[in-house]
Each structure stands twice: as structure tokens, then as C-alpha cells.
mmCIF file of C-alpha atoms in Angstrom:
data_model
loop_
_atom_site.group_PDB
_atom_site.id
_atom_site.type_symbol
_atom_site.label_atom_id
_atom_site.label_comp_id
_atom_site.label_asym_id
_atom_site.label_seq_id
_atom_site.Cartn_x
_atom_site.Cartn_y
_atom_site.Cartn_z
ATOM 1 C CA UNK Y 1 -101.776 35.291 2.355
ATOM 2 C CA UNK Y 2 -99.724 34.103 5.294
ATOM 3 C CA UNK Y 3 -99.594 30.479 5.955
ATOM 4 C CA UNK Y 4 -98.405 29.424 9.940
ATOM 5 C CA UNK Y 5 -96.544 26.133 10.103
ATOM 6 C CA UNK Y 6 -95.453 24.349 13.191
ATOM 7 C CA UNK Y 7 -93.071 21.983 13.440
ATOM 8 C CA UNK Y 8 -91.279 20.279 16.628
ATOM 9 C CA UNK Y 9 -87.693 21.212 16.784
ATOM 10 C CA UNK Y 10 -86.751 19.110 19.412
ATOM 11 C CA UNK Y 11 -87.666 17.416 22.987
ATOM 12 C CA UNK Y 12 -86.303 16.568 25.821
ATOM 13 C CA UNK Y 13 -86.100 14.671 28.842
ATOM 14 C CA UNK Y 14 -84.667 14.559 32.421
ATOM 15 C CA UNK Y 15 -85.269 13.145 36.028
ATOM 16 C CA UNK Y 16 -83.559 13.288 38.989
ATOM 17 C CA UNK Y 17 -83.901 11.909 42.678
ATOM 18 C CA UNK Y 18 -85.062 14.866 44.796
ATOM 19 C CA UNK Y 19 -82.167 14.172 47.378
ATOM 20 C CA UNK Y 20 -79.305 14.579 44.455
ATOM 21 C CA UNK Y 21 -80.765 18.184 43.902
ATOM 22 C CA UNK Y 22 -78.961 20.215 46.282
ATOM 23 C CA UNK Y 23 -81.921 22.906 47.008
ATOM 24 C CA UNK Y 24 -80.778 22.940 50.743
ATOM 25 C CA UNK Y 25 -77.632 25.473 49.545
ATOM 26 C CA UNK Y 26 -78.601 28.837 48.754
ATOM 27 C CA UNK Y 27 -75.493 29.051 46.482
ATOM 28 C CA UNK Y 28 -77.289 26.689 44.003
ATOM 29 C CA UNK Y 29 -80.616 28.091 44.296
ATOM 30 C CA UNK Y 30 -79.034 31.395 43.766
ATOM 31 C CA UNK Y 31 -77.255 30.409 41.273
ATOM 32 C CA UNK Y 32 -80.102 28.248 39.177
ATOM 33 C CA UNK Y 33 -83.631 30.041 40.105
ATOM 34 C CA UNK Y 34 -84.571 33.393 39.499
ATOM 35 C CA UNK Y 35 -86.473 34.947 42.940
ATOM 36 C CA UNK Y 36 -89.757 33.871 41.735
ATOM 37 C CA UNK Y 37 -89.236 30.733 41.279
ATOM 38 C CA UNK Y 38 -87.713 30.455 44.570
ATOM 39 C CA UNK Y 39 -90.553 31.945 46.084
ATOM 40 C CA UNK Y 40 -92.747 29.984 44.465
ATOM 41 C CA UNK Y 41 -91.195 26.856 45.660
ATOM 42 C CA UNK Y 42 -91.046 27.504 48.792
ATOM 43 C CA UNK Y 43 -94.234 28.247 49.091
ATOM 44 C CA UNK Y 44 -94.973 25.027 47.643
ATOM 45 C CA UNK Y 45 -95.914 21.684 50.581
ATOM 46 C CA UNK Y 46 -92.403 19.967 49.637
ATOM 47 C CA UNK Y 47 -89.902 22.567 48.626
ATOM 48 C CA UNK Y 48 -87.420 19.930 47.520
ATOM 49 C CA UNK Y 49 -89.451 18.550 45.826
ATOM 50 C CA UNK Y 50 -90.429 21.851 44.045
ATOM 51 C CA UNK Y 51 -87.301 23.086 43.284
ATOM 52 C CA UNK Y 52 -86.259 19.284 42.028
ATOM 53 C CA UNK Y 53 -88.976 18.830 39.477
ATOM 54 C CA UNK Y 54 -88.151 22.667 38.226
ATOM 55 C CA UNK Y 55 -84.503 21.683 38.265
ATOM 56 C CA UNK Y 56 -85.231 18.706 36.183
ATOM 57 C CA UNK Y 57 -87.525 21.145 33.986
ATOM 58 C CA UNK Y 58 -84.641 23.366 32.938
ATOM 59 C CA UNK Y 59 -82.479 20.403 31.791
ATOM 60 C CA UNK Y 60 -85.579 19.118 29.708
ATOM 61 C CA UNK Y 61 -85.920 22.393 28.188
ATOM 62 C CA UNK Y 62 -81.830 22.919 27.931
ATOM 63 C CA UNK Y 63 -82.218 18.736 26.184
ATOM 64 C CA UNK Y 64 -85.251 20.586 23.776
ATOM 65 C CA UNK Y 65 -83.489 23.687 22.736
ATOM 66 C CA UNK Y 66 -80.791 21.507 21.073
ATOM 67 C CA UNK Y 67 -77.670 23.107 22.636
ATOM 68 C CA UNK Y 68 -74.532 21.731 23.036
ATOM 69 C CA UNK Y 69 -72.949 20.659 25.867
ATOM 70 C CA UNK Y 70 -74.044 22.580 29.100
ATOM 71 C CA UNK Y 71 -70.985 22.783 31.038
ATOM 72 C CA UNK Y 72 -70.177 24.563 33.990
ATOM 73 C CA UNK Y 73 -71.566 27.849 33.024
ATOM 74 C CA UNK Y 74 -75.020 26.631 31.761
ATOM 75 C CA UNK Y 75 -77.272 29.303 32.399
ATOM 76 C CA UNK Y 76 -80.286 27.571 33.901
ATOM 77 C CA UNK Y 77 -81.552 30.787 35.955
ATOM 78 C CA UNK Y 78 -82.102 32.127 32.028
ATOM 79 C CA UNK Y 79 -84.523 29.156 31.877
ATOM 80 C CA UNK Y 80 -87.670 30.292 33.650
ATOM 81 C CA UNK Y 81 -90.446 27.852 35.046
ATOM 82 C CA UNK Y 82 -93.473 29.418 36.562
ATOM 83 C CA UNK Y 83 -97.249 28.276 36.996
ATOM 84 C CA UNK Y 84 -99.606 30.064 34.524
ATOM 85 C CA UNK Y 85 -102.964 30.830 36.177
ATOM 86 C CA UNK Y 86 -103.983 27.410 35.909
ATOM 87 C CA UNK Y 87 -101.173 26.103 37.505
ATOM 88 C CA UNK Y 88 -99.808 25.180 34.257
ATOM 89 C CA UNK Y 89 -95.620 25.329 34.245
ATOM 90 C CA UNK Y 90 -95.255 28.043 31.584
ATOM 91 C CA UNK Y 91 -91.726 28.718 30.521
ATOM 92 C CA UNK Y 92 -89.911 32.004 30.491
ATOM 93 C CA UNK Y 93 -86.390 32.624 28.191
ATOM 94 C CA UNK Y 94 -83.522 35.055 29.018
ATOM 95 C CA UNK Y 95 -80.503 36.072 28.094
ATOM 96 C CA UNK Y 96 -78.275 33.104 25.979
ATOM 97 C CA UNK Y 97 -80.926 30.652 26.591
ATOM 98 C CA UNK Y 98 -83.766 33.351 24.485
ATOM 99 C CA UNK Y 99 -80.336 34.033 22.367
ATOM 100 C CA UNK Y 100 -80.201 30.458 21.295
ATOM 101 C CA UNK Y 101 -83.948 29.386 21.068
ATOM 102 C CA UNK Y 102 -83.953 32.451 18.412
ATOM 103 C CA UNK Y 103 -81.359 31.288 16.773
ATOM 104 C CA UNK Y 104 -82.860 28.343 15.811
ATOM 105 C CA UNK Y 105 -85.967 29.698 15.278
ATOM 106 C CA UNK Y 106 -87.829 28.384 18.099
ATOM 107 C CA UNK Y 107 -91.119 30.202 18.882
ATOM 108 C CA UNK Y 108 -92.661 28.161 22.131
ATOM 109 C CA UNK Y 109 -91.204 25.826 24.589
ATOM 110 C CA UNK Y 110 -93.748 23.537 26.208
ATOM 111 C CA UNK Y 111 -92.895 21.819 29.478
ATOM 112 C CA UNK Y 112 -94.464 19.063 32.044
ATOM 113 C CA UNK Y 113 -93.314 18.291 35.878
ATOM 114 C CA UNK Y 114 -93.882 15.665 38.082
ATOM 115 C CA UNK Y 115 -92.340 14.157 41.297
ATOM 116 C CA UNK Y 116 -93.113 11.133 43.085
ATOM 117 C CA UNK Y 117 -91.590 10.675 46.546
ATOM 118 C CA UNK Y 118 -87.961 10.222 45.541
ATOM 119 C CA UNK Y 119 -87.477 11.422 41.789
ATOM 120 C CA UNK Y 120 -88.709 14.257 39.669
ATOM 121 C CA UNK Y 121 -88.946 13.674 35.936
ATOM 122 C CA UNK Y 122 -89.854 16.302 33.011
ATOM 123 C CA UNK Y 123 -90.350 16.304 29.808
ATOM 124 C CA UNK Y 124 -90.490 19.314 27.288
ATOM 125 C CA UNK Y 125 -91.231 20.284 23.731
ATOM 126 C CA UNK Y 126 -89.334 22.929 21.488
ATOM 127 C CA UNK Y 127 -91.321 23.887 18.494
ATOM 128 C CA UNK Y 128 -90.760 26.483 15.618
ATOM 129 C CA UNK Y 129 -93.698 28.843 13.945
ATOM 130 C CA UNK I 1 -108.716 26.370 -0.214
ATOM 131 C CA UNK I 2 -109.272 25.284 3.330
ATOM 132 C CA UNK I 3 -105.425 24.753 5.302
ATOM 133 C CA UNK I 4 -105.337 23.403 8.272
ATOM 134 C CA UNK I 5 -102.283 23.820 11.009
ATOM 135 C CA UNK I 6 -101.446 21.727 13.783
ATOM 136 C CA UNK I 7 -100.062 23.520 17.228
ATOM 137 C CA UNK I 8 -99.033 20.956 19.821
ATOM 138 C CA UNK I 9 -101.439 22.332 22.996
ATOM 139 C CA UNK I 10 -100.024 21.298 26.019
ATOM 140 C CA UNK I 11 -97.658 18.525 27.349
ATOM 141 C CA UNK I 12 -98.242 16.226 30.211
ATOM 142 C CA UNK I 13 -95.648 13.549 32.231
ATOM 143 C CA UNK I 14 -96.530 12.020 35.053
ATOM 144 C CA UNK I 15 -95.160 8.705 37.404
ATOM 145 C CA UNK I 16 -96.373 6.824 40.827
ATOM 146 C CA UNK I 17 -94.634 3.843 42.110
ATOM 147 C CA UNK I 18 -97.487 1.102 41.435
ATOM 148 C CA UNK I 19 -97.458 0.319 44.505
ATOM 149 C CA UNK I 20 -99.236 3.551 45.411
ATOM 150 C CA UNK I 21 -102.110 3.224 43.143
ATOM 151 C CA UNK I 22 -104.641 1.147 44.995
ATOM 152 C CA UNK I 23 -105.984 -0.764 42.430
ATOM 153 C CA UNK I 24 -107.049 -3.691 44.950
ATOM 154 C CA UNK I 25 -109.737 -1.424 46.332
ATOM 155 C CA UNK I 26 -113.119 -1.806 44.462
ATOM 156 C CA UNK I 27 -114.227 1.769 45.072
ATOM 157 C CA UNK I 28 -111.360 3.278 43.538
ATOM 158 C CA UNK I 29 -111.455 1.136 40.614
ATOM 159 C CA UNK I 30 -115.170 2.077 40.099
ATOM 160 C CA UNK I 31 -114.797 5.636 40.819
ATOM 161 C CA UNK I 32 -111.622 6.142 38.112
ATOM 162 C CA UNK I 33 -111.772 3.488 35.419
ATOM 163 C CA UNK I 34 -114.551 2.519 32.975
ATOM 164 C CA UNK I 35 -115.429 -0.971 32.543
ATOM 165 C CA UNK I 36 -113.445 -1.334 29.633
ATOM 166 C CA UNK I 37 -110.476 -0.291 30.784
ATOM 167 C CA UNK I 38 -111.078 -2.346 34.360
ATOM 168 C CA UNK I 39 -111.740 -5.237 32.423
ATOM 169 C CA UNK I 40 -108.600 -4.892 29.545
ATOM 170 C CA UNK I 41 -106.241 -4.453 32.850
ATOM 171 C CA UNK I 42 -107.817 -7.190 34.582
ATOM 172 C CA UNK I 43 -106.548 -9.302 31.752
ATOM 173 C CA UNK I 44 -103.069 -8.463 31.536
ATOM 174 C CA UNK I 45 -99.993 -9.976 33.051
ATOM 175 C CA UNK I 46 -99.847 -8.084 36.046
ATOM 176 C CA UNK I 47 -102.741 -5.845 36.987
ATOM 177 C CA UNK I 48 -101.445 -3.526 39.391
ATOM 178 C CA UNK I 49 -98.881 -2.741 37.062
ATOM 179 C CA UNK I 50 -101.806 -1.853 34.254
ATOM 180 C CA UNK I 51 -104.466 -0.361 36.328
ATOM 181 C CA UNK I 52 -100.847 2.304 37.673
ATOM 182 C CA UNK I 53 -99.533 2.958 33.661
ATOM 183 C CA UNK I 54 -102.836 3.496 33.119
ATOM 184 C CA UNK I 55 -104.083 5.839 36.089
ATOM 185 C CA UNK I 56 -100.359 8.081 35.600
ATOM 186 C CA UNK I 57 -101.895 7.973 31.892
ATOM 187 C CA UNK I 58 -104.873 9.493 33.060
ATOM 188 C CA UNK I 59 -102.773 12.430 34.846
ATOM 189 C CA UNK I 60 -100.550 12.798 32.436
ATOM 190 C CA UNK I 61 -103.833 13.766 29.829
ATOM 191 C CA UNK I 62 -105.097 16.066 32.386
ATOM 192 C CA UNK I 63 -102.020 18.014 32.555
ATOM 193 C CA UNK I 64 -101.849 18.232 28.752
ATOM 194 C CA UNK I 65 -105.205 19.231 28.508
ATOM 195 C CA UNK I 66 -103.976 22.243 31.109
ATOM 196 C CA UNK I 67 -107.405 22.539 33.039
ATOM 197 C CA UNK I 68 -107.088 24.115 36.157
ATOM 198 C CA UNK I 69 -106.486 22.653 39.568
ATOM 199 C CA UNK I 70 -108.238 19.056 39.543
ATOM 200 C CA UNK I 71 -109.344 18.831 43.291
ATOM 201 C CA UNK I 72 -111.251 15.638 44.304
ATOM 202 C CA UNK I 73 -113.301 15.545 42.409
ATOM 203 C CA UNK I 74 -111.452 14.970 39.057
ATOM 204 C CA UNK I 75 -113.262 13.225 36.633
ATOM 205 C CA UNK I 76 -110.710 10.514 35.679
ATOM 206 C CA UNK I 77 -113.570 8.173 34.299
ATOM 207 C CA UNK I 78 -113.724 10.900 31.310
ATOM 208 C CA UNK I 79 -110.504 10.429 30.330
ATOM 209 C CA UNK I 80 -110.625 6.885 29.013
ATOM 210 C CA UNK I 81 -107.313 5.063 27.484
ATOM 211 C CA UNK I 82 -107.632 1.864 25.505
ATOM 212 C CA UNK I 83 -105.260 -0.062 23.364
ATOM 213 C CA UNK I 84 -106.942 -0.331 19.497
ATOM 214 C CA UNK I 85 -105.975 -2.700 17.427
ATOM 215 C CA UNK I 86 -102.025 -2.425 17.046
ATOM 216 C CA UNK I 87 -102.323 -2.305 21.144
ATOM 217 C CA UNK I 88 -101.310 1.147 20.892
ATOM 218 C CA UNK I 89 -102.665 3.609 24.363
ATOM 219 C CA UNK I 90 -105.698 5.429 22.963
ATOM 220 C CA UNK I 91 -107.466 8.515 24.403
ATOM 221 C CA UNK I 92 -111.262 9.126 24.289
ATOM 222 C CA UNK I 93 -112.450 11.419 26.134
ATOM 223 C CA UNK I 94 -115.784 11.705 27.602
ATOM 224 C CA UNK I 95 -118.114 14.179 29.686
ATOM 225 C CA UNK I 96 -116.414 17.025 31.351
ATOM 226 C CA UNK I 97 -112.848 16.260 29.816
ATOM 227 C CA UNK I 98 -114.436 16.521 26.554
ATOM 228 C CA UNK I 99 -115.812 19.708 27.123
ATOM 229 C CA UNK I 100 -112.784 21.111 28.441
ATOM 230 C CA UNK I 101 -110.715 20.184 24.980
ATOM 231 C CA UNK I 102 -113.250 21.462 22.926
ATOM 232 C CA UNK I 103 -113.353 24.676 24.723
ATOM 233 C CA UNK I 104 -109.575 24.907 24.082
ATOM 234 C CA UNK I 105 -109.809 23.826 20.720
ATOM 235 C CA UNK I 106 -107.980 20.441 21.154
ATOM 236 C CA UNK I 107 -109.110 17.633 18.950
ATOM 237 C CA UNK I 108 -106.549 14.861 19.218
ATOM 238 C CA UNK I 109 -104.251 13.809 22.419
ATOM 239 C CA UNK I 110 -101.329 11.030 22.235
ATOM 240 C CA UNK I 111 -100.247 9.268 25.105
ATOM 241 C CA UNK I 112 -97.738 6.672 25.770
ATOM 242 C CA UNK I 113 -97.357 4.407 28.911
ATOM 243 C CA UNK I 114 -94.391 2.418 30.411
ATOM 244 C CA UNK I 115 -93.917 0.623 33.695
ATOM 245 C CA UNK I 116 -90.869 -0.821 35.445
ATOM 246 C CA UNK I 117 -91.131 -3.674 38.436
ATOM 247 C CA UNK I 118 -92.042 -0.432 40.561
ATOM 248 C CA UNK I 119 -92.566 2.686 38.737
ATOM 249 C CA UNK I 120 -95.541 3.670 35.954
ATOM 250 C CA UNK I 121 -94.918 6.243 33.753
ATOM 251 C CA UNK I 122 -96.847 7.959 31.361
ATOM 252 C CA UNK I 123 -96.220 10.881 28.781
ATOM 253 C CA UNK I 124 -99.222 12.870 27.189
ATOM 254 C CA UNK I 125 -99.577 16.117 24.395
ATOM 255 C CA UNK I 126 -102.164 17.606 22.886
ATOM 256 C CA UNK I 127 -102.756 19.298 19.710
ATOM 257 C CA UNK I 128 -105.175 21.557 18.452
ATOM 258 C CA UNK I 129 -106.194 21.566 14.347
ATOM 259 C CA UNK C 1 -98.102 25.956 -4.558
ATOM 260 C CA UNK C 2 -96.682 23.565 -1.813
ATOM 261 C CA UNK C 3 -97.843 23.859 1.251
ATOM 262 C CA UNK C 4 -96.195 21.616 4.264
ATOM 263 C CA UNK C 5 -98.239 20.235 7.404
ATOM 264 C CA UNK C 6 -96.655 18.580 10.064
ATOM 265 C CA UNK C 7 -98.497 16.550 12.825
ATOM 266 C CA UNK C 8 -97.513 14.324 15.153
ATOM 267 C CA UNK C 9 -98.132 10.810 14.785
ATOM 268 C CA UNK C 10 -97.371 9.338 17.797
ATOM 269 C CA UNK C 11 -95.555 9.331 21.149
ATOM 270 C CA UNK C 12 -93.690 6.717 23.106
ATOM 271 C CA UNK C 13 -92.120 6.912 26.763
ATOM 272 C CA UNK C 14 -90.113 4.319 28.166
ATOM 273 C CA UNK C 15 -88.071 3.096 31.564
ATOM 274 C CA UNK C 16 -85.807 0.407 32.582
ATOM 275 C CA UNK C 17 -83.649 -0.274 35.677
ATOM 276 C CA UNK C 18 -79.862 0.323 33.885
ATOM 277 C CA UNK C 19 -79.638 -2.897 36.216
ATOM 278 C CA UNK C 20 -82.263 -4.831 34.114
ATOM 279 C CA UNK C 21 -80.124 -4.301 30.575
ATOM 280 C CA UNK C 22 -77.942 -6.898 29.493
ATOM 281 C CA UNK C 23 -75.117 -4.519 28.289
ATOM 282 C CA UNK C 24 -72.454 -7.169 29.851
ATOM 283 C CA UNK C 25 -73.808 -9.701 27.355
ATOM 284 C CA UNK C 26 -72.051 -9.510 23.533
ATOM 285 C CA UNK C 27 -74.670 -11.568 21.681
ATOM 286 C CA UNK C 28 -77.485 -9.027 23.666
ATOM 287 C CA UNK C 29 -75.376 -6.067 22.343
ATOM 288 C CA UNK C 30 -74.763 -7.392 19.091
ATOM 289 C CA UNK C 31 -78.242 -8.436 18.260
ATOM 290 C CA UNK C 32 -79.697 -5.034 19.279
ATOM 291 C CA UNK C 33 -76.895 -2.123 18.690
ATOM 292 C CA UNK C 34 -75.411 -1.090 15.299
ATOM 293 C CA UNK C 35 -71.544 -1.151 15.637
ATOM 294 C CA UNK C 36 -71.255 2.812 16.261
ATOM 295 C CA UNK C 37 -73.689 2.311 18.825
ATOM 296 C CA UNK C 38 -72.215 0.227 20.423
ATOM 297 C CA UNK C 39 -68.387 1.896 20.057
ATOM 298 C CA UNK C 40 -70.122 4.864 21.158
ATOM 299 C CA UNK C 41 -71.788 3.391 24.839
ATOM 300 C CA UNK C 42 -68.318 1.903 25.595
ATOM 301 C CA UNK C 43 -66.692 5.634 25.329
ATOM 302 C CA UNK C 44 -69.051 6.888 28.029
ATOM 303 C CA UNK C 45 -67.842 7.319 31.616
ATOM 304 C CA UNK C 46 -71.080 4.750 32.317
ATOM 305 C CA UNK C 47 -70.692 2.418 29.479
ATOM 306 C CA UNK C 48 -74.160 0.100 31.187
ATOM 307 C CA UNK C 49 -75.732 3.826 31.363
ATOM 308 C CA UNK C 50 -75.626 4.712 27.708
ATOM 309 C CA UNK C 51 -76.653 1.178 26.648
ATOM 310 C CA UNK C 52 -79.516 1.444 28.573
ATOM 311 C CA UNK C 53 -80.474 4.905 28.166
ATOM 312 C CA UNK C 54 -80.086 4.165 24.326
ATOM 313 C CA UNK C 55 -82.066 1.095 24.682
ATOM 314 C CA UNK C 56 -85.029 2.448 26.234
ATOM 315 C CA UNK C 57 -84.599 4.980 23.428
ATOM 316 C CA UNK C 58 -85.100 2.445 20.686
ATOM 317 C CA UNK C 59 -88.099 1.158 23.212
ATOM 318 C CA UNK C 60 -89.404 4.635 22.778
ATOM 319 C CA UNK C 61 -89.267 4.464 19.594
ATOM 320 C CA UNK C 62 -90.630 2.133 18.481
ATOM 321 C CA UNK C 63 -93.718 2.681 20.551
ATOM 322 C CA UNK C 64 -94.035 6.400 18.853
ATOM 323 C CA UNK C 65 -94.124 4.487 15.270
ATOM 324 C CA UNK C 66 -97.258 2.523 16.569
ATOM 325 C CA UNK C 67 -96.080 -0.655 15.318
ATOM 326 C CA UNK C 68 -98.198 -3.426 16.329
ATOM 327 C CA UNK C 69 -96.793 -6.110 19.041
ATOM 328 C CA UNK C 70 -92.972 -6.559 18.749
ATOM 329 C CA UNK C 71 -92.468 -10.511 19.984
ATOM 330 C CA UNK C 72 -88.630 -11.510 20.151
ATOM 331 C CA UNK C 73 -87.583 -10.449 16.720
ATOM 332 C CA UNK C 74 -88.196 -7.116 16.843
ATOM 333 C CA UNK C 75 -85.659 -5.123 14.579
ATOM 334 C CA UNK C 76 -83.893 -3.177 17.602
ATOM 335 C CA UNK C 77 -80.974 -2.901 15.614
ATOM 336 C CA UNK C 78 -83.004 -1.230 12.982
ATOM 337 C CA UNK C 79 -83.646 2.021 14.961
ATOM 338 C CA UNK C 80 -80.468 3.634 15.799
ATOM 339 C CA UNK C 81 -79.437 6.308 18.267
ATOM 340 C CA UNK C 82 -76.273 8.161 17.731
ATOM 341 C CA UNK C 83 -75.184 11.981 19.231
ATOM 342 C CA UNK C 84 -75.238 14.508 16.353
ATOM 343 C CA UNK C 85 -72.144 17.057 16.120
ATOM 344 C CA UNK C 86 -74.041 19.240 19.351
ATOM 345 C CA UNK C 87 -74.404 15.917 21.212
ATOM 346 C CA UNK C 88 -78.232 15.516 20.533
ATOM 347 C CA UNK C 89 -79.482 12.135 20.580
ATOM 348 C CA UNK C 90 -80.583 11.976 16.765
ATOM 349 C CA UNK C 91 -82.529 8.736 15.544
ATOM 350 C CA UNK C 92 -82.094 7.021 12.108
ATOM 351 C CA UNK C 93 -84.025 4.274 10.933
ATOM 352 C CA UNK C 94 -83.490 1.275 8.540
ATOM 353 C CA UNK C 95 -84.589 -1.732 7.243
ATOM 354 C CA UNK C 96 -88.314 -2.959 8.526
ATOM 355 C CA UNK C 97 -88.294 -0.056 10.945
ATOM 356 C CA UNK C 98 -87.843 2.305 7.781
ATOM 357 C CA UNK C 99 -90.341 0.445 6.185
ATOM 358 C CA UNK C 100 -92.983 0.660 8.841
ATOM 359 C CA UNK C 101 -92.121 4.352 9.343
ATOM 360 C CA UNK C 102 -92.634 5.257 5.226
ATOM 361 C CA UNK C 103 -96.167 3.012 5.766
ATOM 362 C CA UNK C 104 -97.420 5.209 7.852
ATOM 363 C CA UNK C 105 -95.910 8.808 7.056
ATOM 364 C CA UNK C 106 -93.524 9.377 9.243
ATOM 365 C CA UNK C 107 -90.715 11.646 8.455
ATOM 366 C CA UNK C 108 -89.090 12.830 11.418
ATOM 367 C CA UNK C 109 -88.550 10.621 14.958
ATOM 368 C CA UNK C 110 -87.356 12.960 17.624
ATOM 369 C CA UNK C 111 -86.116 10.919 20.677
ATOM 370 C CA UNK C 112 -84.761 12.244 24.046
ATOM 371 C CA UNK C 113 -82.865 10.079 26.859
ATOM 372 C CA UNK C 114 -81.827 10.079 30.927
ATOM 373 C CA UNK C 115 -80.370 8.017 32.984
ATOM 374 C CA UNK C 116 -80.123 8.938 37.053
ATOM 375 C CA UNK C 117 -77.898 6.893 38.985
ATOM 376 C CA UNK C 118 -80.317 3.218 38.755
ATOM 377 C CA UNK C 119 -82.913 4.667 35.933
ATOM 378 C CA UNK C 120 -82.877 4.800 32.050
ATOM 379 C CA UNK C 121 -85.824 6.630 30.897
ATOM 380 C CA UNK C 122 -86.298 8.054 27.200
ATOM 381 C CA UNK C 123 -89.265 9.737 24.808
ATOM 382 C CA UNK C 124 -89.937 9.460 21.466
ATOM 383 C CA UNK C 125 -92.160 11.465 18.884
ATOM 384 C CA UNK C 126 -93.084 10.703 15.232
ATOM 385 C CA UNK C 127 -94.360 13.585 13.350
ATOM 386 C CA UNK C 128 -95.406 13.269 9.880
ATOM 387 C CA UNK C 129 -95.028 15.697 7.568
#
């Protein structure tokens, strides 16, 4: 008999004003998104907006994962936020960001977006199986 | 031996500067909000500010409940959020909202509202049993 | 045989201008911040940041716990917000809050916090286990 528990690990919240999030330099998209995300978002009707709100989205899910301080070298672009096929953000893991959810034994990563005309805000959910 | 597990379903945040929601137009009212919940806001302090927290609320459920693009024809009426008796937000949901949780197996969604001077703001998850 | 069940018991989001929190006021800060709260905002680069953000987070709080309405004396300085040793905002509660929490079952408060440049926004989660 195998019994499944879930608990939440941890949560976490960020916003931003669209205009602080410098999407206009490729350096920091480059840098921050992997290629599909940057496609998606500029695909999107506001592209700054778009990559704000998924900017915003990484630091919720860096704020869930429990980490410690980001730094310099935070590897957001290992933090993955792409629209299921319901247009749900679904979020992706790589590299030390998968390293560290494992670590702690976190299974699923749940995440929300939203901007208004000036700020993006997220909110996300770690939980463990 | 019946066990039952809890998996939190989906996440939803959402935000609208109140000014944005027109709550001063009848036919909007009518077309989003049940009587109850025109009436409750109605009552409070500040209206606008209510009838906002309450329509973000509304969004924010929809995005937890992670249906599929909403179009115009969103059925906002079905998801209905009243205060019980501790005057905490409470979701019931009615008609095709209610038929889209079931489907997914979701039987109880939280929300929580909060509104500045301008902004509403509303946070939403759902869980499956 | 023991077997654990966690659900969550309620949710709470909340906002303020950093602008609209007293944090220049002693008798504000003293009535609603433990002392290592408080020694902890003042080491911040934005001392009126961290009160605020933390604020909001005991706002959040106590709207996840699903306390009934809070009127002036409500226990602020009950729910406190300190980093743990990775920097994550970590909640403990005493006193009536503690008391209200037991009531109803909850054993574990997750909170998460932001401030942008004007904004203090947090969210809060009671689970119950």
C-alpha cells in the first residue's frame, strides 16, 4: 500500500512595474528567457508586458523554491514559464533551479500571472509529493 | 479504510485599478454579479472599491480553475464570492463553472481579496480531494 | 498506523502603498512589531519598505487564519515575520493569534512578501495538517 501526501513547501510572491523590466535589451532577455518564451512573448499583444509578468513569475517561483539569496548569477532562464494548452502558465525546471527543487523534495511548482497597465504581479506555489 | 489526499489544482492572481471596473454601469453589474453579491457591495464603504476586489476575485477563480480561454462570454455570474459569517471571501460556484470543477475533480477553491485607494487584488487556488 | 493529511485552510492576499504605513511613528511600530522585527526593518537598505512589506504580511495573515473582524485591537504584534537562515520570510505566531490558529487546526502559515518601488504586497496560506 502506497499512501501520496501533499504538502506546500513554500510560496511566493513578486510584482514589478512593466517599465522597470528591461525587456527592450536583448542582453537581458537573452540572458533570463529561454527562446520559447521569447517567442512566445512576442507574439503576445504587449510584449512588455509579457515578458514582465513572466519576469515577475520566475522570482515568485525562485521566492517558492526556498533558495537563498539570488544574486547576480540567479539562473532565471532555468526557470521556465510557458502556456499549457489552455493557456495555463505551466512551469518548466532546469539545471540548478530542477537541482534545488529536488533537493528539497519538491514535486510541482504551480504559478499565476497577471499585469495591469503598469505592474505585473505573480504568485506561485511549491509543493512536495 | 477510505484516505483521502488533497493536491492543490491550480493557482490564480489577478489585479485592475478600480477605476477600470465599471461598476457604475447597470448592465455590467447585471451581466457579472448576482444579486447577492450586488447588494453586499452596495452596502459597503466604498462600492467601487467592492464591486473591483470582487470582479479581480472572480478572475482570479477562473484562472485557478484553469479552463481554457474565457472569451466574452465568460460566465462570471457562476462564480459567486460572498463573505459568511466571520466575513471571510467565499466561493460557490454555479452553472458552467461548476461543471468545469467537477470535471477536473476540484471540490473546494479559497480566495482572498485586498484593495488599495486604486488597485484590487485578488489571489485564488484550488484543490482537488 | 498514522497517516498525515494536509489541506489548506485558508488564503489571504494583501497591499498597501509603503507610503500609507506609519513606519516613522514609534508608538505605530511598537504596538504592531516584536522587537526583532522591528531591529530587523531598520537593517534594510529601505527601512519604510520592510515595515510595510512585513506589515501587509501580518495583514495576510491574518486573513489566511479566517479570523472574524479585527477592529483596533487586533494582536498584530502576535503574528511575527522574521527571515529564516536562507532569508525566507518564516511566520510564528503567539498569544491570541496562536490561540485562534490551534482553534481551528492550523499548523503551518506560509507567508510571502514584495515591495516595488511605492507597493507592499504579501500572501499568506494556512494549511492544516
Amino acid at each position: 500500500e502506497i499512501l501520496s501526501k501533499e504538502a506546500v513547501n513554500g510560496v511566493g510572491v513578486d510584482q514589478e512595474l512593466i517599465s522597470a523590466v528591461p525587456s527592450w535589451n536583448p542582453t537581458f532577455v537573452e540572458r533570463n528567457f529561454t527562446d520559447a518564451e521569447a517567442a512566445y512573448c512576442k507574439s503576445q499583444p504587449s510584449p512588455p508586458a509579457s515578458f514582465a509578468a513572466r519576469w515577475v513569475g520566475k522570482e515568485a517561483v525562485f521566492k517558492a523554491l526556498g533558495v537563498s539569496s539570488k544574486g547576480a548569477a540567479a539562473p532565471m532562464k532555468d526557470i521556465e514559464i510557458l502556456p499549457d494548452e489552455s493557456g495555463v502558465p505551466t512551469v518548466a525546471l532546469h539545471g540548478d533551479a530542477k537541482a534545488a527543487a529536488e533537493a528539497k523534495g519538491i514535486s510541482k511548482v504551480l504559478v499565476s500571472l497577471s499585469h495591469s497597465e503598469t505592474t505585473a504581479i505573480a504568485f506561485a506555489q511549491a509543493t512536495s509529493a
